[in-house]
XYZ file of C-alpha atoms in Angstrom:
483
model
C 18.041 82.670 36.237
C 21.624 81.489 36.613
C 24.131 82.019 33.744
C 25.038 78.828 31.890
C 28.584 78.038 30.802
C 27.476 75.280 28.360
C 27.887 75.894 24.721
C 24.696 75.431 22.909
C 24.568 74.489 19.235
C 22.374 76.813 17.277
C 19.425 75.190 15.533
C 19.560 75.124 11.825
C 16.825 77.112 10.002
C 14.035 74.916 8.630
C 12.181 77.136 6.222
C 9.292 74.583 5.835
C 8.378 70.926 6.313
C 8.358 70.482 2.678
C 12.017 70.877 2.408
C 12.595 67.771 4.463
C 10.675 65.545 2.033
C 12.530 64.355 -1.068
C 10.877 65.377 -4.277
C 8.578 62.918 -6.025
C 8.637 62.560 -9.839
C 5.392 62.890 -11.651
C 4.284 59.772 -13.395
C 4.217 59.938 -17.172
C 0.869 61.060 -18.726
C -1.296 58.210 -19.821
C -3.100 59.257 -22.917
C -6.419 57.641 -23.743
C -6.055 58.493 -27.431
C -3.067 56.086 -27.622
C -5.235 52.988 -27.888
C -3.577 49.667 -28.692
C -0.114 48.503 -28.505
C -1.067 46.747 -28.231
C 1.316 47.143 -31.213
C 2.879 43.494 -29.839
C 2.713 47.664 -30.238
C 4.316 50.698 -31.143
C 4.576 52.611 -28.001
C 8.141 53.496 -27.163
C 10.327 54.251 -24.242
C 8.427 57.169 -22.534
C 9.871 56.391 -19.180
C 13.505 57.650 -19.117
C 13.691 57.316 -15.343
C 13.705 53.519 -15.703
C 16.722 53.488 -17.989
C 20.311 53.886 -16.662
C 21.401 57.522 -16.740
C 23.533 58.423 -19.753
C 26.746 60.402 -19.206
C 25.848 63.006 -21.799
C 22.321 63.751 -20.600
C 21.634 66.761 -18.456
C 20.835 66.326 -14.828
C 17.660 68.550 -15.024
C 14.540 67.950 -12.896
C 11.433 66.922 -14.876
C 9.254 69.584 -16.273
C 5.659 69.959 -15.234
C 3.395 67.989 -17.299
C 1.236 70.120 -19.566
C -2.044 68.356 -19.671
C -4.814 69.169 -22.116
C -7.968 70.385 -20.468
C -10.878 68.007 -21.079
C -13.638 69.895 -22.840
C -17.204 69.044 -22.845
C -19.758 70.596 -25.443
C -22.078 71.690 -22.591
C -19.246 73.561 -20.836
C -17.809 75.156 -23.983
C -21.004 76.794 -25.217
C -23.066 79.081 -23.156
C -26.473 77.506 -23.853
C -29.394 76.608 -21.544
C -29.332 72.895 -22.574
C -31.654 71.955 -19.699
C -34.530 73.699 -21.301
C -33.757 73.261 -24.943
C -32.631 69.760 -25.491
C -33.378 66.209 -24.077
C -30.594 64.279 -22.276
C -30.215 62.009 -25.416
C -29.631 64.990 -27.669
C -27.182 66.446 -25.261
C -25.204 63.202 -25.346
C -25.388 63.241 -29.058
C -23.965 66.765 -29.155
C -21.265 65.706 -26.832
C -20.121 62.874 -28.947
C -20.077 65.231 -32.092
C -18.104 67.654 -30.254
C -15.742 64.938 -29.119
C -15.118 64.104 -32.790
C -14.436 67.662 -33.664
C -12.147 68.357 -30.625
C -10.200 65.131 -31.451
C -9.447 66.436 -34.792
C -8.240 69.651 -33.417
C -5.950 67.933 -30.982
C -4.671 65.654 -33.610
C -3.777 68.577 -36.045
C -1.860 70.235 -33.063
C 0.104 67.113 -32.215
C 1.061 66.444 -35.864
C 2.231 70.027 -36.368
C 4.195 69.765 -32.999
C 5.919 66.708 -34.185
C 7.220 68.465 -37.312
C 7.979 71.714 -35.683
C 9.613 70.472 -32.422
C 11.302 67.233 -33.733
C 11.652 67.015 -37.550
C 12.701 70.516 -38.392
C 15.215 71.026 -35.535
C 16.953 67.742 -36.110
C 17.306 68.472 -39.813
C 18.528 71.988 -39.209
C 21.084 70.775 -36.563
C 22.123 67.832 -38.649
C 21.298 65.480 -35.873
C 19.904 63.118 -38.533
C 20.063 63.232 -42.369
C 17.113 64.201 -44.400
C 16.841 60.610 -45.669
C 16.676 59.249 -42.164
C 14.047 61.712 -41.139
C 11.948 60.916 -44.168
C 12.021 57.267 -43.222
C 11.069 57.889 -39.526
C 8.361 60.520 -40.154
C 7.013 58.913 -43.335
C 4.018 60.746 -45.019
C 3.144 62.626 -41.777
C 2.980 65.970 -43.525
C 0.278 64.848 -45.924
C -2.023 63.936 -42.928
C -2.284 67.343 -41.613
C -4.270 69.019 -44.466
C -6.422 65.863 -44.616
C -7.670 66.315 -40.983
C -7.751 70.169 -41.257
C -10.349 69.627 -44.008
C -12.609 67.578 -41.728
C -12.257 69.972 -38.976
C -13.235 72.865 -41.267
C -16.259 71.008 -42.441
C -17.421 70.201 -38.943
C -16.968 73.751 -37.849
C -18.950 75.112 -40.920
C -22.060 73.026 -40.000
C -21.922 74.142 -36.302
C -24.777 76.519 -35.435
C -24.062 79.690 -33.550
C -25.355 78.185 -30.342
C -22.763 75.418 -30.643
C -25.185 72.627 -31.805
C -24.751 70.520 -34.814
C -27.803 69.003 -36.670
C -26.034 66.726 -39.251
C -22.712 65.215 -39.606
C -23.244 61.986 -41.436
C -23.237 63.286 -44.943
C -19.863 65.084 -44.127
C -18.371 61.720 -42.859
C -19.524 59.768 -45.834
C -17.782 62.343 -48.191
C -14.612 62.655 -46.199
C -13.733 59.098 -44.845
C -12.609 57.653 -48.204
C -9.653 60.037 -47.916
C -8.245 57.926 -45.114
C -7.122 55.303 -47.701
C -3.960 57.492 -47.863
C -3.150 56.134 -44.399
C -1.917 52.807 -45.790
C 1.530 54.053 -46.809
C 1.930 55.776 -43.394
C 0.979 52.697 -41.343
C 2.887 50.437 -43.538
C 6.134 52.397 -42.956
C 5.912 52.257 -39.097
C 7.689 49.065 -38.425
C 10.789 50.236 -40.311
C 10.458 53.641 -38.967
C 10.387 52.459 -35.357
C 13.448 50.121 -35.882
C 15.377 53.077 -37.487
C 14.439 55.379 -34.610
C 15.523 52.819 -31.918
C 18.829 52.318 -33.773
C 19.512 56.081 -34.027
C 18.915 56.391 -30.280
C 22.295 54.800 -29.830
C 23.764 58.030 -31.154
C 24.341 60.271 -28.116
C 23.331 63.358 -30.088
C 19.937 61.888 -30.935
C 19.452 60.521 -27.456
C 20.379 63.851 -25.876
C 18.014 65.891 -28.153
C 15.030 63.537 -27.518
C 15.693 63.560 -23.782
C 15.757 67.368 -23.849
C 12.369 67.436 -25.610
C 10.986 64.919 -23.175
C 11.947 67.176 -20.211
C 10.268 70.262 -21.955
C 6.620 71.136 -21.131
C 5.467 71.036 -24.744
C 5.958 67.286 -24.933
C 3.457 66.450 -22.078
C 5.922 63.587 -21.098
C 5.336 61.932 -24.387
C 8.468 60.850 -26.455
C 8.735 61.166 -30.273
C 7.276 57.712 -31.082
C 4.067 58.606 -29.079
C 3.644 61.574 -31.458
C 4.281 59.556 -34.560
C 1.883 56.762 -33.446
C -1.095 59.220 -32.755
C -2.425 59.013 -36.362
C -2.738 55.221 -36.135
C -4.341 55.502 -32.790
C -6.888 58.044 -34.234
C -7.679 55.810 -37.199
C -8.535 52.920 -34.782
C -10.808 55.178 -32.807
C -13.021 56.442 -35.712
C -15.466 53.460 -35.534
C -15.939 53.933 -31.867
C -16.705 57.557 -32.207
C -19.150 57.088 -34.990
C -20.889 54.397 -33.189
C -21.228 56.688 -30.118
C -22.874 59.266 -32.280
C -25.114 56.769 -33.946
C -26.090 55.338 -30.509
C -27.560 58.771 -29.346
C -29.160 59.523 -32.822
C -32.969 59.017 -33.021
C -34.148 56.360 -35.475
C -36.116 58.909 -37.365
C -33.210 61.320 -37.614
C -31.889 62.115 -41.181
C -28.388 61.305 -40.018
C -29.164 57.701 -39.121
C -28.689 56.290 -42.534
C -25.514 58.358 -43.216
C -23.946 57.378 -40.007
C -24.444 53.694 -40.753
C -22.985 54.094 -44.116
C -20.021 56.027 -42.708
C -19.333 53.185 -40.119
C -19.347 50.545 -42.955
C -16.867 52.837 -44.889
C -14.436 53.238 -42.035
C -14.652 49.487 -41.100
C -13.693 48.604 -44.658
C -10.743 51.080 -44.595
C -9.413 49.920 -41.293
C -9.672 46.261 -42.389
C -7.778 46.910 -45.664
C -5.080 49.004 -44.010
C -4.760 46.162 -41.361
C -4.084 43.625 -44.065
C -1.633 45.757 -45.913
C 0.339 46.732 -42.857
C 0.332 43.245 -41.581
C 1.886 42.059 -44.884
C 4.410 44.978 -44.798
C 5.412 43.972 -41.194
C 5.698 40.248 -42.148
C 7.968 41.174 -45.057
C 10.182 43.370 -42.845
C 10.904 40.537 -40.490
C 11.367 38.025 -43.210
C 14.050 40.043 -44.806
C 15.953 40.226 -41.491
C 16.051 36.526 -40.783
C 19.632 35.159 -40.954
C 19.970 31.441 -42.005
C 23.145 29.752 -40.810
C 22.609 27.006 -43.449
C 20.465 26.519 -46.516
C 18.692 23.614 -44.786
C 17.043 26.028 -42.502
C 15.144 27.807 -45.278
C 11.483 26.842 -45.445
C 8.851 27.623 -48.104
C 6.377 28.080 -45.280
C 8.211 31.136 -44.131
C 8.573 32.574 -47.717
C 4.910 32.148 -48.374
C 3.743 33.802 -45.111
C 1.897 37.055 -45.316
C 1.385 37.809 -41.703
C 3.120 37.421 -38.347
C 0.494 36.073 -35.890
C 2.737 36.669 -32.766
C 6.253 37.445 -32.022
C 8.457 38.622 -29.017
C 11.137 37.611 -26.662
C 11.007 34.329 -24.514
C 13.647 32.514 -22.560
C 14.442 28.787 -22.648
C 15.089 26.806 -19.490
C 18.839 27.786 -19.583
C 17.965 31.420 -19.482
C 18.958 32.143 -23.091
C 16.893 34.970 -24.628
C 15.242 33.927 -27.827
C 13.107 35.857 -30.307
C 10.153 33.712 -31.455
C 8.056 34.382 -34.519
C 4.881 32.592 -35.136
C 3.943 32.950 -38.725
C 0.694 31.691 -40.232
C 2.065 28.065 -40.814
C 5.434 27.871 -39.092
C 7.085 28.623 -35.831
C 10.609 30.196 -36.087
C 12.995 30.404 -33.087
C 15.799 32.959 -33.458
C 18.348 34.932 -31.558
C 18.455 38.719 -31.922
C 21.849 39.822 -33.434
C 23.353 42.942 -34.871
C 24.302 42.613 -38.563
C 25.613 45.597 -40.542
C 24.398 47.860 -37.742
C 20.884 46.430 -38.147
C 18.942 44.345 -35.654
C 18.473 40.949 -37.345
C 17.232 37.521 -36.166
C 19.551 34.483 -36.575
C 17.678 31.171 -36.642
C 18.311 29.105 -33.538
C 16.901 25.868 -34.727
C 15.109 24.427 -37.700
C 11.672 26.074 -38.334
C 8.783 24.052 -36.963
C 5.569 23.496 -39.093
C 2.506 24.602 -37.034
C 0.618 21.534 -38.415
C 3.104 19.126 -36.659
C 3.902 21.187 -33.622
C 2.913 19.902 -30.181
C 1.965 22.409 -27.556
C 2.142 21.784 -23.795
C 0.968 24.133 -21.021
C 3.387 23.587 -18.153
C 2.498 24.201 -14.447
C 4.644 26.569 -12.445
C 7.511 24.749 -10.881
C 7.375 21.821 -13.417
C 10.447 22.969 -15.442
C 13.915 22.360 -14.100
C 16.325 25.014 -15.053
C 19.520 24.124 -16.780
C 22.433 23.273 -14.587
C 22.078 21.347 -11.417
C 23.666 24.168 -9.130
C 21.668 26.775 -10.860
C 18.411 24.855 -10.643
C 18.980 24.022 -6.898
C 19.238 27.685 -5.953
C 16.617 29.142 -8.298
C 13.684 31.095 -6.917
C 10.164 30.416 -7.604
C 9.906 33.372 -10.024
C 12.403 31.756 -12.365
C 10.284 28.611 -12.855
C 7.003 30.236 -13.615
C 5.216 30.933 -16.878
C 6.650 28.135 -19.007
C 5.086 26.312 -21.918
C 6.675 23.637 -24.132
C 6.702 23.290 -27.964
C 8.044 20.123 -29.674
C 8.225 18.536 -33.037
C 9.097 15.056 -34.353
C 9.306 14.061 -37.994
C 11.341 10.975 -38.609
C 14.781 11.514 -37.522
C 14.352 15.220 -36.810
C 13.002 16.167 -33.435
C 13.064 19.324 -31.230
C 11.749 20.274 -27.820
C 11.818 23.769 -26.282
C 10.743 24.856 -22.867
C 9.997 28.619 -23.264
C 9.301 31.105 -20.552
C 7.068 34.229 -21.012
C 7.287 37.408 -19.019
C 4.174 36.857 -16.969
C 1.039 34.715 -16.918
C -0.899 37.077 -19.226
C 1.927 36.929 -21.937
C 2.009 33.201 -21.609
C -1.674 32.843 -22.060
C -1.553 35.002 -25.226
C 1.212 32.785 -26.724
C -0.863 29.693 -25.912
C -3.889 31.104 -27.563
C -2.084 32.297 -30.623
C -0.538 28.961 -31.190
C -3.746 27.104 -30.692
C -5.615 29.270 -33.159
C -2.769 28.867 -35.775
C -3.042 25.085 -35.383
C -6.865 25.244 -35.750
C -6.568 27.551 -38.905
C -4.018 25.034 -40.443
C -6.072 22.002 -39.576
C -9.165 23.681 -41.178
C -7.261 24.789 -44.192
C -7.848 28.534 -43.640
C -4.434 29.656 -42.714
C -3.409 32.703 -44.807
C -6.974 33.928 -45.253
C -7.521 35.673 -41.973
C -6.813 39.476 -41.737
C -3.202 40.315 -40.976
C -2.745 41.990 -37.665
C -1.716 45.439 -37.197
C 2.190 45.784 -36.823
C 4.004 47.022 -33.797
C 7.328 47.093 -32.160
C 8.420 43.534 -30.939
C 7.902 42.640 -27.311
C 7.325 39.491 -25.547
C 3.562 39.247 -25.958
C 1.111 38.726 -28.750
C 0.469 41.635 -31.062
C -2.186 44.331 -31.226
C -4.285 44.661 -34.303
C -6.634 47.237 -35.708
C -10.080 45.830 -35.179
C -13.117 46.875 -37.031
C -15.245 46.649 -33.913
C -14.129 46.688 -30.336
C -10.271 46.752 -30.647
C -10.000 43.112 -29.409
C -6.423 41.928 -29.056
C -5.018 39.465 -31.556
C -6.417 35.988 -31.781
C -9.359 37.120 -29.694
C -7.364 36.604 -26.599
C -8.637 39.578 -24.673
C -11.090 42.309 -24.881
C -9.394 44.851 -22.634
C -10.689 48.408 -22.559
C -8.701 50.948 -24.520
C -7.352 52.553 -21.404
C -6.093 49.185 -20.060
C -4.306 48.547 -23.395
C -2.726 52.027 -23.157
C -1.463 51.425 -19.552
C -0.157 47.919 -20.265
C 1.714 49.225 -23.340
C 3.104 52.190 -21.434
C 4.612 49.821 -18.854
C 6.630 47.890 -21.490
C 7.960 50.861 -23.452
C 11.298 51.191 -21.609
C 11.867 47.399 -21.958
C 11.069 47.544 -25.655
C 13.648 50.183 -26.547
C 16.396 48.461 -24.524
C 15.705 45.034 -26.240
C 15.821 46.466 -29.697
C 19.552 47.336 -29.398
C 20.461 44.266 -27.490
C 22.831 41.771 -29.062
C 22.812 38.094 -28.385
C 25.159 36.155 -30.555
């Protein structure tokens, strides 16, 4: 062993291999209870990491997501179900317990929305009382309503955890859900005001801090405000599941069928009223550059069949509304600190509208230099609408976000033309409102939560995932100005 004169650089300490791996952010929690959104939907910007960082927001690592433990009836109560009940009865008890557990979770979320969002923002003067009343609507009145159902379900639960009859309880309680119409009708205006207030750095900073806290479960404020609507849509599915596992000779059979008819009627009625409310909201925010753009077909419309952002072949962003009998092409502008829609061209009557599905690559983008160097993605998902009446004519090549979105627009326009041709326009149920995005809207269906215009019958989970992917884009679009 000869001595060495070379200087050896000491090795740096490595405590663990994990320290060499960059941290990975947890993905936002996808909640099954947030069903549609279909609402074009209501889900908001629950992915802050997709937005550009704001100078006033704290650089804090994301909090661990606090997930709710999924509870099953057979695991909650210590009973020997294998010896006492048939497999069908076990499934029935699980469905009844899911109804009860859902009410408990709903009440917890509604109270959290008031305690963690409404009250602190009012106390800290982050928003005025009038603004909070507009955003939260009649949320307070829904809490005792669901507490009443939960109490009734718990009263009929036997000591071993099983429940014999729930049908008579539901028949007596479900009519109370008529009070939902005012809450749901207010959601379009509430979402617009909330998106506008997020431009205030104090509001944005407060909501970001809440989102980073464990209590939020990675859900933003609008997710909590949209939970009642999602729950309302889910009742028909829950009741059908209980009925499916109820024997034909069971006393609950008749009551459950009656309860399903009641909730279907309530959902249909609220669906119509909220559709009319949304339609009126957007009609009031149309800006006409000249009196000749006004059209009685717009004034007489009671529902928006479809609306969202599309681009023309020059890349100009347009917000297109398909009312029952007229297509209105607008540009989103800011007027008196409100998001409004300035008419871009004359309204096009659906009866005289010509629709053409364009193949990918068929449209040439505006400008020779721009078109020559365009990539394939920029010439996909186009369709064309045109109109000619005497000396008046219009042609618009419109680009959707993706092929799915394009197909929704095509189906919506085709069905609108069929209804006008058959003379049934204005008689169909109005869709359920939602925040604008470039795809056809969601609606509250009485049966299987089909998307608007019967374009898709995606499962609730797929609806939830698709909507969650567009939340960040929705919020940015609401505050964008194109003059």
